[in-house]
């Protein structure tokens, strides 16, 4: 299959391509779409065959559910069996935006979208191209990240093509994703509400709306083998470059000394901007130390760059865990398969 490249930077000027993408989705095809979080691989939520093709193209485990993307609240009502009061309040506050709510699944949503669960994850993206595409197609779009399962999520159309060229019908070529990390996921199907995955909407912001929200253990630590997890995606090794990533938790001086003592062929360091000159190994940087928004925006690009440079082992600096930093930490520790050395 040839993957069609459809340029849409402006939803008015590039309308023709937007309509083409909508037609492909309506006829059961798969389209890589920009969102403010990462690029998504979209299909018609109500088309079981198209949904199953998402899993095939990505090599995604069948038990890892998808997020359904909507353009308005009417669409949400089609997807859920009940819209709790808390969900309405959160929607008003955080939508459109990088925020997903797990809600009771309505009968119209195929079980395969939710990997057999009685719940469905729903998000309204703020990216204009994504929202207009949903509107024009008239379809809620089931869309996980548009990467091969396990590899770093894509933040550009080129990343999508690197992983999925020839396996999907089309990709929309558009601006780079603003946030750069997947959405915040909370469950409102339990009491108290639970943070399943940190993202662009921060825990601190959520606590203002939902003071009793709890953070699922799997956000910061490795889920126990064989035990059920609240968000199936959390149990997989994720976001990983081919290189082995090891996080070194400590001061920069200790980081430098540790790397110097453990340098071999193919050793790299993943450091904060400006630290590169002080290391004796090749470096890739992922934003300034105190700028977690910048770290989020460039992290996946940095992980992909490590592979393209032939990195074998990469020692990584540890980001702060506050604000969006919690999401950066959550992705990096998964890229490192939870390998952390305390200095
Ligand atoms: P991705 O589409 O790659 O951003 O992955 C979607 C994430 O949302 C995964 O981590 C899933 O485990 C999580 N998710 C989606 N649907 C549900 C659900 N019904 N219950 C819990 N977690 C979900
Ligand atoms: Mg993903």
Coordinates of C-alpha atoms and ligand atoms in Angstrom, one line a residue:
X1 CA 0.0 0.0 0.0
X2 CA 1.2 3.5 -0.9
X3 CA 0.9 5.9 2.0
X4 CA -0.6 9.2 0.8
X5 CA 0.9 12.4 2.1
X6 CA -1.8 15.1 2.6
X7 CA -0.5 18.5 3.6
X8 CA -2.8 20.4 5.9
X9 CA -1.3 23.4 7.7
X10 CA -4.4 25.6 7.3
X11 CA -7.9 24.1 7.6
X12 CA -9.3 26.6 5.1
X13 CA -6.5 26.8 2.5
X14 CA -5.8 23.1 2.6
X15 CA -9.5 22.1 2.9
X16 CA -9.3 19.7 -0.1
X17 CA -6.7 17.5 1.6
X18 CA -8.7 17.6 4.8
X19 CA -11.8 16.3 3.0
X20 CA -9.7 13.6 1.3
X21 CA -8.5 12.4 4.7
X22 CA -12.1 12.4 6.0
X23 CA -13.2 10.3 2.9
X24 CA -10.4 7.8 3.6
X25 CA -11.6 7.5 7.2
X26 CA -15.2 7.1 6.2
X27 CA -14.3 4.2 3.9
X28 CA -12.5 2.3 6.6
X29 CA -8.9 3.5 6.1
X30 CA -6.2 4.5 8.5
X31 CA -4.8 8.1 8.7
X32 CA -1.9 9.5 10.7
X33 CA -3.2 12.7 12.2
X34 CA -1.5 15.6 14.0
X35 CA -2.7 16.4 17.5
X36 CA -1.3 18.7 20.2
X37 CA 0.1 15.6 22.1
X38 CA 1.7 13.3 19.6
X39 CA 0.7 12.1 16.1
X40 CA -2.3 9.7 16.2
X41 CA -3.2 6.7 14.0
X42 CA -6.9 7.3 13.4
X43 CA -9.8 5.1 12.3
X44 CA -13.6 5.2 12.5
X45 CA -14.4 4.1 16.0
X46 CA -17.5 2.3 14.9
X47 CA -15.8 0.3 12.1
X48 CA -14.4 -2.9 13.8
X49 CA -12.3 -3.9 10.8
X50 CA -10.6 -0.5 10.7
X51 CA -10.0 -0.6 14.4
X52 CA -8.4 -4.1 14.1
X53 CA -6.2 -2.7 11.3
X54 CA -4.8 -0.1 13.8
X55 CA -3.6 -2.9 16.1
X56 CA -2.1 -4.8 13.1
X57 CA -0.3 -1.8 11.6
X58 CA 1.3 -0.9 15.0
X59 CA 1.9 -4.4 16.2
X60 CA -0.1 -3.3 19.3
X61 CA -1.1 -5.9 21.9
X62 CA -4.8 -6.6 21.7
X63 CA -5.3 -5.9 25.4
X64 CA -4.1 -2.2 25.1
X65 CA -7.2 -0.1 24.6
X66 CA -7.5 3.0 22.3
X67 CA -8.5 6.6 23.0
X68 CA -11.5 7.9 21.1
X69 CA -11.2 11.5 19.9
X70 CA -14.3 13.8 19.6
X71 CA -15.0 17.3 18.4
X72 CA -17.9 18.2 20.6
X73 CA -19.9 17.0 23.7
X74 CA -22.7 15.5 21.5
X75 CA -20.2 13.0 20.2
X76 CA -19.2 12.1 23.8
X77 CA -22.8 11.2 24.5
X78 CA -22.8 8.6 21.7
X79 CA -19.8 6.9 23.3
X80 CA -20.7 6.5 27.0
X81 CA -23.5 4.9 28.9
X82 CA -23.4 7.7 31.5
X83 CA -21.7 11.1 31.8
X84 CA -20.9 11.6 35.5
X85 CA -21.1 15.2 36.9
X86 CA -17.3 15.2 37.5
X87 CA -16.7 14.4 33.8
X88 CA -18.8 17.4 32.7
X89 CA -16.8 19.7 35.0
X90 CA -13.5 18.4 33.8
X91 CA -14.6 18.7 30.2
X92 CA -15.5 22.3 30.8
X93 CA -12.1 23.0 32.4
X94 CA -9.6 20.9 30.4
X95 CA -11.2 20.4 26.9
X96 CA -10.2 20.8 24.2
X97 CA -6.8 19.8 25.4
X98 CA -4.3 17.0 26.2
X99 CA -6.7 15.3 28.7
X100 CA -8.4 11.9 28.4
X101 CA -11.2 10.6 30.7
X102 CA -12.0 6.9 31.1
X103 CA -15.8 6.7 31.3
X104 CA -18.5 3.9 31.3
X105 CA -18.6 2.5 27.7
X106 CA -21.8 2.9 25.6
X107 CA -23.1 -0.1 23.6
X108 CA -22.3 1.5 20.3
X109 CA -18.5 1.4 20.9
X110 CA -17.0 -1.9 19.7
X111 CA -15.4 -3.9 22.5
X112 CA -12.2 -4.1 20.5
X113 CA -11.7 -0.3 20.9
X114 CA -11.6 -0.7 24.7
X115 CA -9.8 -4.1 24.6
X116 CA -12.8 -5.8 26.1
X117 CA -13.2 -3.4 29.0
X118 CA -16.6 -1.9 30.1
X119 CA -15.0 1.5 29.9
X120 CA -14.0 3.9 27.1
X121 CA -11.3 6.6 27.0
X122 CA -12.4 9.9 25.5
X123 CA -10.5 13.0 24.5
X124 CA -11.3 16.3 22.7
X125 CA -8.1 17.5 21.1
X126 CA -7.2 21.2 20.8
X127 CA -5.3 20.8 17.6
X128 CA -7.4 22.5 15.0
X129 CA -6.6 20.1 12.1
X130 CA -7.5 17.1 14.3
X131 CA -10.8 18.7 15.5
X132 CA -11.8 19.8 12.0
X133 CA -11.1 16.4 10.6
X134 CA -13.4 14.8 13.2
X135 CA -16.1 17.4 12.4
X136 CA -15.8 17.0 8.6
X137 CA -15.9 13.2 8.8
X138 CA -18.6 13.2 11.4
X139 CA -16.9 10.4 13.1
X140 CA -15.4 10.0 16.6
X141 CA -11.8 8.7 15.8
X142 CA -10.2 5.9 17.7
X143 CA -6.5 6.8 17.7
X144 CA -3.5 5.5 19.6
X145 CA 0.0 7.1 18.9
X146 CA 1.1 6.5 15.3
X147 CA 4.3 4.6 16.0
X148 CA 5.2 1.0 16.0
X149 CA 4.2 -0.4 19.4
X150 CA 7.0 0.1 21.9
X151 CA 9.1 2.7 20.0
X152 CA 9.1 6.4 20.9
X153 CA 5.9 8.2 20.0
X154 CA 5.9 10.3 16.8
X155 CA 5.8 14.1 17.0
X156 CA 6.1 14.8 13.2
X157 CA 4.7 13.2 10.0
X158 CA 8.3 12.1 9.2
X159 CA 8.4 10.0 12.4
X160 CA 5.0 8.4 11.4
X161 CA 6.4 7.5 8.0
X162 CA 9.6 6.2 9.4
X163 CA 7.6 3.6 11.4
X164 CA 4.5 3.0 9.3
X165 CA 5.1 4.0 5.7
X166 CA 3.3 1.5 3.4
X167 CA 1.2 0.1 6.3
X168 CA -1.3 3.0 6.5
X169 CA -3.4 4.7 3.9
X170 CA -2.4 8.3 4.5
X171 CA -0.6 10.8 6.8
X172 CA -1.5 14.4 7.3
X173 CA 1.7 16.6 7.0
X174 CA 1.2 19.4 9.5
X175 CA 2.9 21.4 12.3
X176 CA 5.0 19.6 15.0
X177 CA 2.9 18.5 18.1
X178 CA 2.9 21.3 20.7
X179 CA 3.0 19.3 23.9
X180 CA 5.1 16.4 22.5
X181 CA 3.9 13.7 25.1
X182 CA 0.7 11.7 25.1
X183 CA -2.4 13.0 27.0
X184 CA -3.0 12.9 30.7
X185 CA -5.4 9.9 31.4
X186 CA -7.7 9.8 34.4
X187 CA -10.4 7.3 35.3
X188 CA -13.7 8.5 36.5
X189 CA -15.0 4.9 36.7
X190 CA -13.7 4.5 40.2
X191 CA -13.9 6.4 43.5
X192 CA -11.8 8.4 44.2
X193 CA -10.8 9.4 40.6
X194 CA -7.4 8.0 39.6
X195 CA -4.5 9.4 37.5
X196 CA -3.5 6.6 35.2
X197 CA -1.0 8.5 33.0
X198 CA 0.5 12.0 33.5
X199 CA 0.6 14.4 30.6
X200 CA 0.1 18.0 29.5
X201 CA -2.7 18.6 32.1
X202 CA -0.8 18.4 35.4
X203 CA -1.6 16.6 38.6
X204 CA -1.5 20.0 40.3
X205 CA -4.3 21.3 37.9
X206 CA -6.3 18.2 38.4
X207 CA -6.1 18.5 42.2
X208 CA -7.9 21.9 42.0
X209 CA -10.9 20.2 40.3
X210 CA -10.7 16.7 41.9
X211 CA -9.1 17.2 45.4
X212 CA -9.3 13.5 46.2
X213 CA -7.6 12.2 43.0
X214 CA -5.1 9.5 43.6
X215 CA -2.0 8.7 41.5
X216 CA -1.9 5.1 40.3
X217 CA 1.2 3.3 41.5
X218 CA 2.2 2.5 37.9
X219 CA 2.8 6.2 37.1
X220 CA 6.2 6.1 38.9
X221 CA 7.0 2.5 39.4
X222 CA 7.1 -0.8 37.5
X223 CA 3.8 -2.6 37.7
X224 CA 4.1 -6.1 39.4
X225 CA 4.3 -8.9 36.8
X226 CA 1.0 -10.9 36.5
X227 CA -1.0 -8.3 38.6
X228 CA -3.9 -6.5 36.8
X229 CA -3.2 -2.8 36.1
X230 CA -5.8 0.0 35.9
X231 CA -4.5 1.2 32.5
X232 CA -3.3 -1.8 30.4
X233 CA -0.8 0.4 28.5
X234 CA 1.2 0.9 31.6
X235 CA 2.5 -2.7 31.8
X236 CA 4.4 -2.6 28.5
X237 CA 7.9 -1.5 27.9
X238 CA 7.3 1.7 26.1
X239 CA 8.8 4.7 24.3
X240 CA 12.1 2.9 24.0
X241 CA 14.9 3.5 21.5
X242 CA 16.8 0.4 20.5
X243 CA 19.7 1.6 22.8
X244 CA 19.7 0.6 26.5
X245 CA 18.8 3.6 28.5
X246 CA 19.9 4.0 32.1
X247 CA 18.8 6.9 34.3
X248 CA 21.4 8.3 36.7
X249 CA 19.7 9.9 39.7
X250 CA 22.0 12.5 41.3
X251 CA 23.9 15.7 41.0
X252 CA 25.5 16.7 37.6
X253 CA 29.1 16.3 39.0
X254 CA 28.3 12.7 40.0
X255 CA 26.6 12.1 36.7
X256 CA 29.8 13.2 34.8
X257 CA 32.0 11.0 36.9
X258 CA 29.8 8.0 36.6
X259 CA 29.7 8.3 32.8
X260 CA 33.4 8.8 32.6
X261 CA 34.0 5.6 34.5
X262 CA 31.5 3.6 32.4
X263 CA 32.3 4.8 28.8
X264 CA 32.5 2.2 26.1
X265 CA 31.9 2.0 22.3
X266 CA 28.5 3.5 21.5
X267 CA 28.0 5.2 25.0
X268 CA 26.0 8.4 24.8
X269 CA 24.5 10.7 27.4
X270 CA 21.0 12.2 27.4
X271 CA 21.5 15.5 29.1
X272 CA 20.0 19.0 29.7
X273 CA 20.7 21.7 27.2
X274 CA 24.1 23.4 27.9
X275 CA 25.6 20.4 29.8
X276 CA 26.9 18.7 26.6
X277 CA 30.3 20.5 26.6
X278 CA 31.2 19.0 30.1
X279 CA 30.9 15.4 29.0
X280 CA 33.5 13.2 27.4
X281 CA 30.9 11.1 25.4
X282 CA 28.6 12.2 22.5
X283 CA 25.4 13.8 23.9
X284 CA 21.8 14.4 22.9
X285 CA 20.0 17.0 24.8
X286 CA 16.3 17.2 25.9
X287 CA 15.6 20.7 26.9
X288 CA 16.8 23.0 29.7
X289 CA 16.9 21.7 33.2
X290 CA 14.2 23.9 34.6
X291 CA 11.9 24.0 31.5
X292 CA 9.7 20.9 31.7
X293 CA 7.5 22.1 28.8
X294 CA 10.6 22.2 26.5
X295 CA 11.7 18.7 27.8
X296 CA 8.2 17.3 27.0
X297 CA 8.3 18.8 23.5
X298 CA 11.7 17.3 22.5
X299 CA 12.0 14.1 24.5
X300 CA 10.7 11.7 21.9
X301 CA 12.7 13.4 19.2
X302 CA 15.8 13.0 21.3
X303 CA 15.1 9.3 21.9
X304 CA 14.7 8.7 18.1
X305 CA 18.0 10.7 17.5
X306 CA 19.9 8.3 19.8
X307 CA 19.0 5.4 17.5
X308 CA 19.9 7.3 14.4
X309 CA 23.3 8.0 15.9
X310 CA 24.0 4.4 16.6
X311 CA 23.9 4.7 20.4
X312 CA 24.2 1.4 22.3
X313 CA 24.0 2.5 25.9
X314 CA 22.7 5.9 27.0
X315 CA 23.0 7.4 30.5
X316 CA 20.2 9.9 31.1
X317 CA 19.7 12.8 33.4
X318 CA 16.6 12.6 35.7
X319 CA 13.9 15.3 35.2
X320 CA 12.0 16.9 38.0
X321 CA 8.7 15.3 38.9
X322 CA 6.5 18.4 39.3
X323 CA 4.1 19.9 36.7
X324 CA 4.6 18.4 33.2
X325 CA 7.9 17.1 34.5
X326 CA 6.0 14.2 36.0
X327 CA 5.0 13.1 32.5
X328 CA 8.5 13.5 31.2
X329 CA 9.8 11.3 34.1
X330 CA 7.0 8.8 33.5
X331 CA 8.0 8.4 29.8
X332 CA 11.8 8.4 30.4
X333 CA 11.6 5.7 33.1
X334 CA 9.7 3.5 30.7
X335 CA 12.2 4.2 27.9
X336 CA 14.7 3.0 30.5
X337 CA 12.7 -0.1 31.3
X338 CA 12.8 1.2 34.9
X339 CA 16.6 1.0 35.1
X340 CA 17.7 3.7 37.5
X341 CA 21.0 4.0 39.3
X342 CA 21.0 6.2 42.4
X343 CA 24.3 8.1 42.6
Ligands
LIG1 P1 -2.0 5.7 23.4 O1 -3.2 5.6 22.5 O2 -0.8 5.1 22.8 O3 -1.8 7.1 23.9 O4 -2.4 4.8 24.6 C1 -3.7 4.9 25.2 C2 -3.5 4.8 26.7 O5 -4.8 5.0 27.3 C3 -3.0 3.5 27.1 O6 -2.0 3.6 28.1 C4 -4.2 2.8 27.6 O7 -3.9 1.8 28.6 C5 -5.1 3.9 28.2 N1 -6.5 3.6 28.1 C6 -7.3 3.7 27.0 N2 -8.5 3.2 27.2 C7 -8.5 2.9 28.5 C8 -9.5 2.4 29.4 N3 -10.8 2.1 28.9 N4 -9.2 2.1 30.7 C9 -8.0 2.4 31.1 N5 -7.0 2.9 30.4 C10 -7.2 3.1 29.1
LIG2 MG1 1.2 4.9 22.4

